[in-house]
Coordinates of N, CA and C in Angstrom, one line a residue:
M131 N -0.6 45.3 -40.2 CA -1.3 44.0 -40.3 C -2.4 44.1 -39.2
F132 N -3.6 43.7 -39.6 CA -4.7 43.7 -38.7 C -4.6 42.5 -37.7
E133 N -5.3 42.6 -36.5 CA -5.2 41.6 -35.5 C -6.3 40.6 -35.7
R134 N -6.0 39.3 -35.5 CA -7.0 38.3 -35.4 C -7.4 38.0 -34.0
F135 N -6.6 38.3 -33.0 CA -6.8 38.1 -31.6 C -6.6 39.3 -30.8
R136 N -7.5 39.7 -30.0 CA -7.3 40.8 -29.1 C -7.6 40.5 -27.7
K137 N -6.9 41.1 -26.8 CA -7.3 41.0 -25.4 C -8.1 42.2 -25.0
D138 N -9.1 42.0 -24.2 CA -10.0 43.1 -23.8 C -10.4 42.9 -22.4
E139 N -11.2 43.8 -21.8 CA -11.6 43.6 -20.4 C -12.9 44.3 -20.3
A140 N -13.8 43.8 -19.5 CA -15.1 44.4 -19.2 C -15.6 43.8 -17.9
A141 N -16.2 44.6 -17.0 CA -16.8 44.2 -15.8 C -15.8 43.4 -14.9
G142 N -14.5 43.6 -15.1 CA -13.6 42.9 -14.3 C -13.2 41.5 -14.8
F143 N -13.7 41.2 -16.0 CA -13.4 39.9 -16.6 C -12.5 40.1 -17.8
E144 N -11.5 39.2 -17.9 CA -10.6 39.2 -19.1 C -11.3 38.6 -20.3
L145 N -11.2 39.3 -21.4 CA -11.9 38.8 -22.7 C -10.8 38.5 -23.7
S146 N -11.0 37.4 -24.4 CA -10.2 37.1 -25.6 C -11.1 37.2 -26.8
I147 N -10.8 38.1 -27.7 CA -11.6 38.4 -28.9 C -11.0 37.7 -30.1
Y148 N -11.8 36.9 -30.7 CA -11.3 36.2 -31.9 C -12.1 36.8 -33.1
L149 N -11.3 37.4 -34.1 CA -11.9 38.2 -35.1 C -11.8 37.4 -36.5
P150 N -12.7 37.8 -37.4 CA -12.7 37.1 -38.7 C -11.4 37.4 -39.5
H151 N -11.2 36.6 -40.5 CA -9.9 36.7 -41.2 C -9.7 38.0 -42.0
D152 N -10.8 38.6 -42.4 CA -10.7 39.9 -43.1 C -11.1 41.1 -42.2
Y153 N -11.1 40.9 -40.9 CA -11.6 42.0 -40.0 C -10.7 43.2 -40.2
G154 N -11.3 44.3 -40.4 CA -10.6 45.6 -40.6 C -10.3 45.9 -42.0
K155 N -10.6 44.9 -42.9 CA -10.4 45.2 -44.4 C -11.8 45.5 -45.0
V156 N -12.8 45.0 -44.4 CA -14.2 45.2 -45.0 C -15.1 45.8 -43.9
R157 N -16.1 46.5 -44.3 CA -17.1 47.0 -43.4 C -18.3 46.1 -43.3
E158 N -18.3 45.3 -42.3 CA -19.3 44.3 -42.1 C -19.7 44.2 -40.6
R159 N -20.9 43.7 -40.3 CA -21.2 43.4 -38.9 C -21.4 41.9 -38.8
Y160 N -21.0 41.4 -37.6 CA -20.8 40.0 -37.4 C -21.7 39.4 -36.3
P161 N -22.2 38.2 -36.4 CA -22.7 37.5 -35.3 C -21.6 37.3 -34.2
V162 N -22.1 37.1 -33.0 CA -21.1 37.0 -31.9 C -21.5 35.7 -31.1
V163 N -20.5 35.0 -30.7 CA -20.7 33.9 -29.7 C -19.8 34.1 -28.5
Y164 N -20.5 34.1 -27.3 CA -19.8 34.3 -26.1 C -19.4 32.9 -25.6
V165 N -18.1 32.6 -25.4 CA -17.6 31.2 -25.1 C -17.0 31.2 -23.7
Q166 N -17.4 30.2 -22.9 CA -16.8 30.1 -21.6 C -15.4 29.7 -21.6
D167 N -14.8 29.7 -20.4 CA -13.4 29.2 -20.2 C -12.4 29.9 -21.2
D168 N -12.6 31.2 -21.4 CA -11.6 32.0 -22.2 C -11.6 31.6 -23.6
G169 N -12.7 30.9 -24.1 CA -12.7 30.5 -25.5 C -11.7 29.4 -25.9
N170 N -11.4 28.5 -24.9 CA -10.4 27.5 -25.2 C -10.7 26.7 -26.5
V171 N -12.0 26.3 -26.6 CA -12.4 25.5 -27.8 C -12.2 26.3 -29.1
V172 N -12.4 27.6 -29.1 CA -12.2 28.4 -30.3 C -10.7 28.4 -30.6
R173 N -9.9 28.6 -29.6 CA -8.4 28.6 -29.8 C -7.9 27.3 -30.4
S174 N -8.5 26.2 -29.9 CA -8.1 24.8 -30.3 C -8.5 24.5 -31.8
G175 N -9.6 25.1 -32.2 CA -10.1 24.8 -33.5 C -10.1 26.0 -34.5
F176 N -9.3 27.0 -34.2 CA -9.5 28.2 -35.0 C -9.2 28.0 -36.5
N177 N -8.2 27.2 -36.8 CA -7.9 26.9 -38.2 C -9.0 26.3 -38.9
Y178 N -9.7 25.4 -38.2 CA -10.9 24.7 -38.8 C -12.0 25.7 -39.0
I179 N -12.2 26.5 -38.0 CA -13.2 27.6 -38.1 C -13.0 28.4 -39.4
D180 N -11.7 28.8 -39.6 CA -11.4 29.5 -40.8 C -11.8 28.7 -42.1
H181 N -11.5 27.4 -42.1 CA -11.9 26.6 -43.2 C -13.4 26.6 -43.4
L182 N -14.1 26.5 -42.4 CA -15.6 26.5 -42.5 C -16.1 27.8 -43.1
V183 N -15.4 28.9 -42.7 CA -15.8 30.2 -43.2 C -15.4 30.3 -44.7
M184 N -14.2 29.9 -45.0 CA -13.7 30.0 -46.4 C -14.6 29.2 -47.3
T185 N -15.1 28.1 -46.9 CA -15.9 27.2 -47.7 C -17.4 27.5 -47.6
K186 N -17.7 28.6 -47.0 CA -19.1 29.1 -46.9 C -20.0 28.3 -46.1
R187 N -19.5 27.5 -45.2 CA -20.3 26.7 -44.4 C -20.6 27.4 -43.0
L188 N -19.8 28.4 -42.7 CA -20.1 29.2 -41.6 C -20.0 30.7 -42.0
P189 N -20.8 31.6 -41.4 CA -20.6 33.0 -41.7 C -19.4 33.5 -41.0
K190 N -18.8 34.6 -41.4 CA -17.8 35.2 -40.6 C -18.4 35.7 -39.2
M191 N -17.6 35.4 -38.2 CA -18.2 35.6 -36.8 C -17.1 36.1 -35.9
I192 N -17.5 36.7 -34.8 CA -16.7 37.1 -33.7 C -16.9 36.2 -32.5
F193 N -15.9 35.7 -31.9 CA -16.0 34.9 -30.7 C -15.4 35.6 -29.6
V194 N -16.1 35.7 -28.5 CA -15.6 36.4 -27.3 C -15.4 35.3 -26.2
G195 N -14.2 35.0 -25.9 CA -13.8 34.1 -24.8 C -13.8 34.9 -23.5
V196 N -14.6 34.4 -22.5 CA -14.7 35.1 -21.2 C -13.9 34.2 -20.2
K197 N -12.9 34.8 -19.6 CA -12.1 34.0 -18.6 C -12.8 34.1 -17.2
P198 N -13.2 33.0 -16.6 CA -13.8 33.1 -15.3 C -12.8 33.5 -14.2
H199 N -13.3 34.1 -13.1 CA -12.5 34.3 -11.9 C -12.3 32.9 -11.2
N200 N -13.4 32.2 -11.0 CA -13.3 30.9 -10.4 C -14.5 30.1 -11.0
R201 N -14.2 29.2 -11.9 CA -15.3 28.5 -12.6 C -16.3 27.8 -11.7
N202 N -15.8 27.3 -10.6 CA -16.7 26.6 -9.6 C -17.6 27.5 -9.0
D203 N -17.3 28.8 -9.0 CA -18.3 29.8 -8.5 C -19.1 30.5 -9.6
D204 N -18.3 31.0 -10.6 CA -19.0 31.7 -11.7 C -20.0 30.9 -12.5
Y205 N -19.7 29.6 -12.6 CA -20.5 28.7 -13.5 C -21.6 27.9 -12.8
T206 N -21.7 28.1 -11.5 CA -22.7 27.3 -10.8 C -23.9 28.1 -10.3
P207 N -25.1 27.7 -10.6 CA -26.3 28.6 -10.4 C -26.7 28.8 -8.9
W208 N -26.3 27.9 -8.0 CA -26.6 28.1 -6.6 C -25.5 27.3 -5.8
P209 N -25.3 27.6 -4.6 CA -24.3 26.9 -3.8 C -24.6 25.4 -3.7
A210 N -23.6 24.6 -3.6 CA -23.7 23.1 -3.4 C -22.4 22.6 -2.8
R211 N -22.6 21.5 -2.1 CA -21.4 20.9 -1.4 C -20.5 20.3 -2.4
A212 N -19.2 20.3 -2.1 CA -18.2 19.7 -2.9 C -18.4 18.2 -3.1
L213 N -18.0 17.7 -4.2 CA -18.2 16.3 -4.5 C -17.1 15.4 -3.8
L214 N -16.0 15.9 -3.5 CA -14.9 15.2 -2.9 C -14.5 15.8 -1.6
P215 N -14.1 15.0 -0.6 CA -13.6 15.5 0.6 C -12.3 16.4 0.4
G216 N -12.3 17.5 1.1 CA -11.1 18.4 1.0 C -11.2 19.4 -0.1
Q217 N -12.2 19.3 -1.0 CA -12.3 20.2 -2.1 C -13.3 21.4 -1.7
P218 N -13.1 22.6 -2.2 CA -14.0 23.7 -1.9 C -15.4 23.4 -2.4
D219 N -16.4 23.9 -1.7 CA -17.8 23.8 -2.1 C -18.0 24.7 -3.4
F220 N -19.0 24.5 -4.1 CA -19.4 25.3 -5.2 C -20.1 26.5 -4.8
G221 N -19.7 27.7 -5.3 CA -20.1 29.0 -4.8 C -21.5 29.5 -5.2
G222 N -21.9 29.0 -6.4 CA -23.3 29.4 -6.9 C -23.3 30.9 -7.3
G223 N -22.3 31.3 -8.0 CA -22.2 32.7 -8.4 C -22.6 33.0 -9.8
A224 N -23.3 32.1 -10.5 CA -23.6 32.2 -11.9 C -24.6 33.4 -12.1
G225 N -25.4 33.7 -11.2 CA -26.3 34.9 -11.3 C -25.5 36.2 -11.5
H226 N -24.5 36.3 -10.6 CA -23.7 37.5 -10.7 C -22.9 37.5 -12.0
Y227 N -22.3 36.4 -12.4 CA -21.6 36.3 -13.6 C -22.4 36.6 -14.8
L228 N -23.6 36.0 -14.9 CA -24.5 36.3 -16.1 C -25.0 37.7 -16.1
R229 N -25.2 38.3 -15.0 CA -25.6 39.7 -14.9 C -24.5 40.6 -15.5
A230 N -23.2 40.3 -15.1 CA -22.1 41.0 -15.7 C -22.0 40.8 -17.2
L231 N -22.2 39.6 -17.6 CA -22.2 39.3 -19.1 C -23.3 40.1 -19.8
A232 N -24.5 40.1 -19.3 CA -25.6 40.7 -19.9 C -25.6 42.2 -19.9
E233 N -25.2 42.7 -18.7 CA -25.4 44.2 -18.5 C -24.1 45.0 -18.8
Q234 N -22.9 44.3 -18.8 CA -21.7 45.1 -19.0 C -20.8 44.5 -20.2
I235 N -20.6 43.2 -20.2 CA -19.7 42.6 -21.2 C -20.3 42.7 -22.6
K236 N -21.5 42.2 -22.7 CA -22.2 42.3 -24.1 C -22.3 43.7 -24.5
P237 N -22.8 44.7 -23.7 CA -22.9 46.0 -24.2 C -21.5 46.6 -24.6
H238 N -20.5 46.2 -23.9 CA -19.1 46.7 -24.2 C -18.7 46.1 -25.6
V239 N -18.9 44.9 -25.8 CA -18.6 44.3 -27.1 C -19.4 44.9 -28.2
D240 N -20.7 45.1 -28.0 CA -21.5 45.7 -29.1 C -21.1 47.1 -29.4
A241 N -20.6 47.8 -28.4 CA -20.1 49.2 -28.6 C -18.7 49.2 -29.3
A242 N -17.9 48.3 -29.0 CA -16.5 48.3 -29.4 C -16.2 47.6 -30.7
Y243 N -17.1 46.7 -31.1 CA -16.9 45.9 -32.3 C -18.1 45.9 -33.2
P244 N -18.0 45.7 -34.5 CA -19.2 45.7 -35.4 C -20.0 44.5 -35.3
T245 N -20.8 44.4 -34.3 CA -21.6 43.2 -34.1 C -23.0 43.3 -34.6
R246 N -23.6 42.1 -34.7 CA -25.1 42.1 -34.9 C -25.7 41.7 -33.6
P247 N -26.2 42.6 -32.9 CA -26.5 42.4 -31.4 C -27.8 41.7 -31.2
E248 N -28.6 41.4 -32.2 CA -29.9 40.8 -32.0 C -29.7 39.3 -31.4
P249 N -30.7 38.8 -30.7 CA -30.6 37.5 -30.1 C -30.4 36.4 -31.2
E250 N -31.0 36.5 -32.4 CA -30.8 35.5 -33.4 C -29.4 35.5 -33.9
N251 N -28.6 36.6 -33.6 CA -27.2 36.6 -34.1 C -26.2 36.6 -32.9
T252 N -26.7 36.2 -31.7 CA -25.9 36.1 -30.5 C -26.0 34.8 -29.9
G253 N -24.9 34.1 -29.7 CA -24.8 32.8 -29.1 C -24.1 32.8 -27.8
I254 N -24.3 31.8 -27.1 CA -23.5 31.5 -25.8 C -23.2 30.0 -25.8
A255 N -22.0 29.7 -25.5 CA -21.5 28.3 -25.6 C -20.5 28.0 -24.5
G256 N -20.5 26.7 -24.1 CA -19.5 26.3 -23.1 C -19.5 24.8 -23.0
C257 N -18.5 24.3 -22.3 CA -18.3 22.8 -22.1 C -18.2 22.5 -20.6
S258 N -18.8 21.4 -20.2 CA -18.8 21.0 -18.8 C -19.5 22.0 -18.0
F259 N -18.9 22.6 -16.9 CA -19.5 23.7 -16.2 C -19.8 24.9 -17.1
G260 N -19.0 25.1 -18.1 CA -19.3 26.2 -19.0 C -20.6 25.9 -19.8
G261 N -20.9 24.6 -20.1 CA -22.1 24.3 -20.7 C -23.3 24.5 -19.7
L262 N -23.1 24.2 -18.5 CA -24.1 24.4 -17.5 C -24.5 25.9 -17.4
V263 N -23.5 26.7 -17.3 CA -23.9 28.2 -17.2 C -24.5 28.7 -18.4
S264 N -24.1 28.1 -19.6 CA -24.8 28.5 -20.9 C -26.2 28.1 -20.9
A265 N -26.5 26.9 -20.3 CA -27.9 26.5 -20.2 C -28.7 27.4 -19.2
Y266 N -28.0 27.8 -18.2 CA -28.7 28.7 -17.2 C -28.9 30.1 -17.8
A267 N -28.0 30.5 -18.7 CA -28.2 31.8 -19.4 C -29.4 31.8 -20.3
Y268 N -29.7 30.6 -20.9 CA -30.9 30.5 -21.7 C -32.2 30.8 -20.9
Y269 N -32.2 30.4 -19.7 CA -33.4 30.7 -18.9 C -33.4 32.1 -18.3
R270 N -32.2 32.6 -17.9 CA -32.1 33.9 -17.3 C -32.1 35.0 -18.2
Y271 N -31.6 34.9 -19.4 CA -31.5 36.0 -20.4 C -31.9 35.5 -21.8
P272 N -33.1 35.0 -22.0 CA -33.5 34.5 -23.3 C -33.6 35.7 -24.3
E273 N -33.8 36.9 -23.8 CA -33.9 38.0 -24.8 C -32.6 38.4 -25.4
L274 N -31.5 37.9 -24.8 CA -30.2 38.3 -25.3 C -29.5 37.2 -26.2
F275 N -29.7 35.9 -25.7 CA -29.0 34.8 -26.3 C -30.0 33.9 -27.0
G276 N -29.9 33.9 -28.3 CA -30.9 33.2 -29.1 C -30.3 31.8 -29.6
K277 N -29.0 31.6 -29.4 CA -28.4 30.3 -29.9 C -27.5 29.8 -28.8
I278 N -27.8 28.6 -28.3 CA -27.1 28.1 -27.1 C -26.5 26.8 -27.4
A279 N -25.2 26.6 -27.0 CA -24.5 25.3 -27.2 C -24.1 24.8 -25.8
M280 N -24.7 23.7 -25.5 CA -24.5 23.0 -24.2 C -23.7 21.7 -24.4
I281 N -22.4 21.8 -24.4 CA -21.5 20.7 -24.7 C -21.0 20.0 -23.5
S282 N -21.4 18.7 -23.3 CA -21.1 18.0 -22.1 C -21.4 18.8 -20.9
A283 N -22.5 19.5 -20.9 CA -22.9 20.3 -19.8 C -23.1 19.5 -18.5
S284 N -22.8 20.1 -17.4 CA -22.9 19.4 -16.1 C -24.3 19.3 -15.5
F285 N -25.2 18.6 -16.2 CA -26.6 18.5 -15.8 C -26.7 17.7 -14.5
W286 N -25.6 17.0 -14.1 CA -25.6 16.3 -12.8 C -25.7 17.3 -11.7
Y287 N -25.5 18.6 -11.9 CA -25.3 19.5 -10.8 C -26.6 19.5 -9.9
E288 N -26.4 19.5 -8.6 CA -27.5 19.3 -7.7 C -28.6 20.3 -7.9
G289 N -29.8 19.9 -8.2 CA -31.0 20.7 -8.3 C -31.3 21.3 -9.7
F290 N -30.4 21.0 -10.7 CA -30.6 21.7 -12.0 C -31.7 21.1 -12.8
L291 N -31.9 19.8 -12.8 CA -33.0 19.1 -13.5 C -34.3 19.6 -12.8
A292 N -34.3 19.7 -11.5 CA -35.5 20.1 -10.8 C -35.8 21.6 -11.2
F293 N -34.8 22.4 -11.4 CA -35.0 23.8 -11.9 C -35.6 23.7 -13.3
M294 N -35.2 22.9 -14.1 CA -35.7 22.8 -15.5 C -37.2 22.3 -15.5
R295 N -37.5 21.4 -14.6 CA -38.9 20.9 -14.5 C -39.8 22.0 -14.0
E296 N -39.3 22.9 -13.1 CA -40.2 23.9 -12.5 C -40.2 25.2 -13.3
T297 N -39.4 25.4 -14.3 CA -39.2 26.6 -15.0 C -39.8 26.6 -16.4
T298 N -40.6 27.6 -16.8 CA -41.2 27.6 -18.1 C -40.1 27.8 -19.2
V299 N -40.3 27.1 -20.3 CA -39.4 27.3 -21.4 C -39.6 28.7 -21.9
P300 N -38.5 29.5 -22.1 CA -38.7 30.9 -22.5 C -39.3 31.0 -23.9
D301 N -40.1 32.0 -24.2 CA -40.6 32.3 -25.5 C -39.5 32.8 -26.4
G302 N -39.6 32.6 -27.7 CA -38.7 33.1 -28.6 C -38.2 32.0 -29.6
L303 N -37.5 32.4 -30.6 CA -37.1 31.5 -31.7 C -35.6 31.0 -31.4
H304 N -35.5 30.4 -30.2 CA -34.2 30.0 -29.8 C -33.8 28.7 -30.5
C305 N -32.5 28.5 -30.7 CA -32.0 27.2 -31.2 C -31.0 26.7 -30.1
I306 N -31.0 25.4 -29.9 CA -30.2 24.8 -28.9 C -29.5 23.6 -29.5
Y307 N -28.2 23.5 -29.2 CA -27.4 22.3 -29.5 C -26.9 21.7 -28.2
M308 N -27.1 20.4 -28.0 CA -26.7 19.6 -26.9 C -25.9 18.4 -27.3
Y309 N -24.9 18.1 -26.5 CA -24.0 16.9 -26.7 C -23.6 16.3 -25.4
V310 N -23.5 15.0 -25.4 CA -22.8 14.3 -24.3 C -22.2 13.0 -24.9
G311 N -21.0 12.7 -24.4 CA -20.3 11.4 -24.8 C -20.8 10.3 -24.0
E312 N -21.0 9.1 -24.5 CA -21.6 8.0 -23.8 C -20.6 7.5 -22.7
L313 N -19.3 7.8 -22.8 CA -18.4 7.4 -21.8 C -18.1 8.4 -20.7
E314 N -18.8 9.5 -20.7 CA -18.6 10.5 -19.7 C -19.2 10.0 -18.3
G315 N -18.3 10.1 -17.3 CA -18.8 9.7 -16.0 C -18.7 8.3 -15.6
I316 N -18.4 7.4 -16.5 CA -18.5 5.9 -16.2 C -17.5 5.5 -15.1
Y317 N -16.4 6.2 -14.9 CA -15.4 5.8 -13.9 C -15.6 6.6 -12.6
K318 N -16.6 7.5 -12.6 CA -16.9 8.2 -11.4 C -17.7 7.4 -10.3
Q319 N -17.5 7.8 -9.1 CA -18.2 7.1 -8.0 C -19.2 8.0 -7.3
N320 N -19.4 9.2 -7.9 CA -20.3 10.2 -7.3 C -21.4 10.5 -8.3
I321 N -22.1 11.6 -8.1 CA -23.3 11.9 -8.9 C -22.9 12.1 -10.4
Q322 N -21.6 12.4 -10.6 CA -21.2 12.6 -12.0 C -21.3 11.3 -12.8
R323 N -21.4 10.2 -12.2 CA -21.7 9.0 -12.9 C -22.9 9.0 -13.7
E324 N -23.9 9.9 -13.3 CA -25.2 10.0 -14.0 C -25.2 11.0 -15.1
M325 N -24.0 11.4 -15.5 CA -23.8 12.5 -16.6 C -24.7 12.2 -17.8
V326 N -24.5 11.0 -18.4 CA -25.2 10.7 -19.6 C -26.7 10.7 -19.4
E327 N -27.2 10.0 -18.4 CA -28.6 9.8 -18.2 C -29.2 11.2 -17.9
R328 N -28.6 12.0 -17.1 CA -29.2 13.3 -16.8 C -29.2 14.3 -18.0
T329 N -28.2 14.2 -18.9 CA -28.2 15.0 -20.1 C -29.3 14.6 -21.0
K330 N -29.5 13.3 -21.1 CA -30.7 12.9 -21.9 C -32.0 13.3 -21.3
E331 N -32.1 13.3 -20.0 CA -33.3 13.8 -19.3 C -33.5 15.2 -19.6
A332 N -32.4 16.0 -19.5 CA -32.5 17.5 -19.8 C -33.0 17.7 -21.2
S333 N -32.6 17.0 -22.2 CA -33.1 17.1 -23.5 C -34.6 16.8 -23.6
A334 N -34.9 15.7 -23.0 CA -36.3 15.3 -23.0 C -37.2 16.3 -22.2
L335 N -36.7 16.9 -21.2 CA -37.5 17.9 -20.4 C -37.7 19.1 -21.3
L336 N -36.7 19.6 -22.0 CA -37.0 20.8 -22.9 C -38.1 20.5 -23.9
L337 N -38.1 19.3 -24.5 CA -39.1 19.0 -25.5 C -40.5 18.8 -24.8
A338 N -40.5 18.2 -23.6 CA -41.7 18.0 -22.9 C -42.3 19.3 -22.5
K339 N -41.5 20.3 -22.2 CA -42.0 21.7 -21.8 C -42.4 22.5 -23.0
G340 N -42.2 22.0 -24.2 CA -42.7 22.7 -25.3 C -41.6 23.3 -26.2
F341 N -40.3 23.0 -26.0 CA -39.3 23.5 -26.9 C -39.5 22.9 -28.2
P342 N -39.5 23.6 -29.3 CA -39.7 23.0 -30.7 C -38.6 22.0 -31.0
Q343 N -39.0 20.8 -31.4 CA -38.1 19.7 -31.7 C -37.2 20.1 -32.9
D344 N -37.6 20.9 -33.8 CA -36.8 21.2 -35.0 C -35.8 22.3 -34.7
R345 N -35.8 22.8 -33.4 CA -34.8 23.8 -33.0 C -33.9 23.3 -32.0
L346 N -34.0 22.0 -31.7 CA -33.1 21.3 -30.7 C -32.3 20.2 -31.4
K347 N -31.0 20.2 -31.4 CA -30.2 19.1 -31.9 C -29.5 18.5 -30.7
F348 N -29.6 17.2 -30.6 CA -29.0 16.5 -29.5 C -28.1 15.4 -30.1
E349 N -26.8 15.4 -29.8 CA -25.9 14.4 -30.3 C -25.3 13.7 -29.2
T350 N -25.0 12.4 -29.4 CA -24.1 11.6 -28.5 C -23.0 11.0 -29.4
D351 N -22.0 10.4 -28.7 CA -21.0 9.7 -29.3 C -20.6 8.5 -28.5
A352 N -20.7 7.3 -29.0 CA -20.4 6.1 -28.3 C -19.0 6.1 -27.7
D353 N -18.1 6.8 -28.3 CA -16.7 6.8 -27.9 C -16.4 8.0 -27.1
G354 N -17.3 8.9 -26.8 CA -17.0 10.2 -26.3 C -16.7 10.2 -24.8
T355 N -15.5 10.8 -24.5 CA -15.1 11.0 -23.1 C -15.2 12.5 -22.7
H356 N -15.0 12.8 -21.5 CA -15.2 14.2 -21.0 C -13.9 14.9 -21.0
D357 N -13.5 15.4 -22.2 CA -12.2 16.1 -22.4 C -12.2 17.0 -23.6
A358 N -11.2 17.8 -23.7 CA -11.1 18.8 -24.7 C -11.1 18.2 -26.1
F359 N -10.6 17.0 -26.3 CA -10.6 16.4 -27.6 C -12.0 16.4 -28.2
F360 N -13.0 15.9 -27.5 CA -14.3 15.8 -27.9 C -15.0 17.2 -27.8
F361 N -14.7 18.0 -26.8 CA -15.3 19.3 -26.7 C -15.1 20.1 -28.0
T362 N -13.9 20.1 -28.5 CA -13.6 20.9 -29.7 C -14.3 20.5 -30.9
Q363 N -14.3 19.1 -31.1 CA -15.1 18.6 -32.2 C -16.5 19.0 -32.2
R364 N -17.1 18.8 -31.0 CA -18.6 19.1 -30.9 C -18.9 20.6 -30.9
F365 N -18.0 21.4 -30.5 CA -18.2 22.8 -30.6 C -18.3 23.2 -32.1
M366 N -17.5 22.6 -33.0 CA -17.7 22.8 -34.4 C -19.0 22.4 -34.9
N367 N -19.5 21.2 -34.5 CA -20.8 20.8 -34.8 C -21.9 21.8 -34.4
A368 N -21.7 22.3 -33.2 CA -22.6 23.2 -32.6 C -22.7 24.5 -33.5
M369 N -21.6 25.0 -33.8 CA -21.6 26.2 -34.6 C -22.2 26.0 -36.0
L370 N -22.0 24.8 -36.6 CA -22.6 24.5 -37.9 C -24.1 24.4 -37.7
W371 N -24.6 23.8 -36.7 CA -26.0 23.7 -36.4 C -26.6 25.0 -36.2
L372 N -26.0 25.8 -35.3 CA -26.6 27.1 -34.9 C -26.5 28.2 -35.9
F373 N -25.4 28.2 -36.6 CA -25.1 29.4 -37.5 C -24.9 29.0 -39.0
G374 N -24.7 27.7 -39.3 CA -24.3 27.3 -40.6 C -25.4 26.7 -41.4
H375 N -25.1 25.9 -42.3 CA -26.0 25.2 -43.2 C -26.4 23.9 -42.6
K376 N -27.7 23.7 -42.3 CA -28.1 22.5 -41.6 C -27.7 21.2 -42.3
E377 N -27.7 21.2 -43.6 CA -27.5 20.0 -44.3 C -26.0 19.5 -44.2
Q378 N -25.2 20.3 -43.6 CA -23.8 20.0 -43.5 C -23.3 19.9 -42.0
D379 N -24.3 19.9 -41.1 CA -24.0 20.1 -39.7 C -23.2 18.9 -39.1
G380 N -23.1 17.8 -39.7 CA -22.4 16.7 -39.1 C -20.9 16.6 -39.5
A381 N -20.4 17.5 -40.4 CA -19.1 17.3 -41.0 C -18.0 17.5 -40.0
A382 N -18.1 18.2 -38.9 CA -17.0 18.4 -38.1 C -16.5 17.2 -37.4
G383 N -17.4 16.4 -36.9 CA -17.0 15.2 -36.1 C -17.8 14.0 -36.4
G384 N -18.5 13.9 -37.5 CA -19.3 12.7 -37.7 C -20.6 12.8 -37.0
E385 N -21.5 11.9 -37.2 CA -22.8 11.9 -36.5 C -23.0 10.6 -35.9
K386 N -22.4 10.3 -34.7 CA -22.6 9.1 -34.0 C -23.7 9.3 -33.0
G387 N -24.3 8.2 -32.7 CA -25.3 8.3 -31.6 C -26.6 8.9 -32.1
E388 N -27.4 9.4 -31.1 CA -28.7 9.8 -31.4 C -28.8 11.3 -31.6
K389 N -29.8 11.8 -32.2 CA -30.0 13.2 -32.3 C -31.5 13.5 -32.4
S390 N -31.9 14.7 -32.0 CA -33.3 15.1 -32.1 C -33.4 16.4 -32.7

C-alpha cells in the first residue's frame, strides 16, 4: 500500500509530506505548497482536500508541512520586543529560515518527489505568524514562490507595514490570497488589537504599489476569530483561489465580508 503521509527532513527541519490519493500508482508531476507549522491546516482538512480533488475543483497536489524550531524566531523578519512581560522577545530569524527553505528544503523536495518546480506551480502558505513569514517570502524569494496564502497573517508585527511601504512589489505573475476575521484582536490590549486594520492596510498597500487587482483576493469574515477553526476553512478557500477554478473559490467556507 502506498503512503499518503511521509516524514522527511532537510536543512535540520522536520517535514511532513502529504501526497495525492493515487501517488505511486500513476506517473505525474504535481504542484507543491509549502505550509508553515508542520502543515496543521492540511492535516485538519485533508479529507476535504481529497473531495476537492475528486470533484476536479483542485488539481492533485503535494503539501510540504515544515515544522519550525521556534516559530517566534523562525517566522519573524527582524527582532522585536515581547508583547507581554515575562515572555521571550521575538528572535527575527525568518531570513535564516527562508534561506534554508529556498536553498535546501525546496531543492530536496524537488529532487525526491515528482514536483512541478516552477514558481507558478509552487505555493507558500501559513496562518498567524506562519502567514507573516509567507508574506515575507513573497518579497525575499519571488522567483521561487508564485502563489502565496497569508491567512490571518500577523501584519501587526512591528515594522512590517513600513517594510511593505518601502519595498518594491516584486515583478512576476504572482497570485496572493489574504484573509482576516473581523473579530481578531478585539480582546487584546496591545498592538494585536490592530490586527484587522493593519491587514486591510497591507492589502491596500500591495494594490497601491502596483500589485494587479485581479491577482489578489482579500476575504474577511464578520464572525472570524483567530483560531484553527477559521484558519482551516480559509486555507481551503486559498487553495481554490490559487490553484483551482476561480468560479468556485468561495465554496469552502462561504464568502462573507469584502474581497478584492
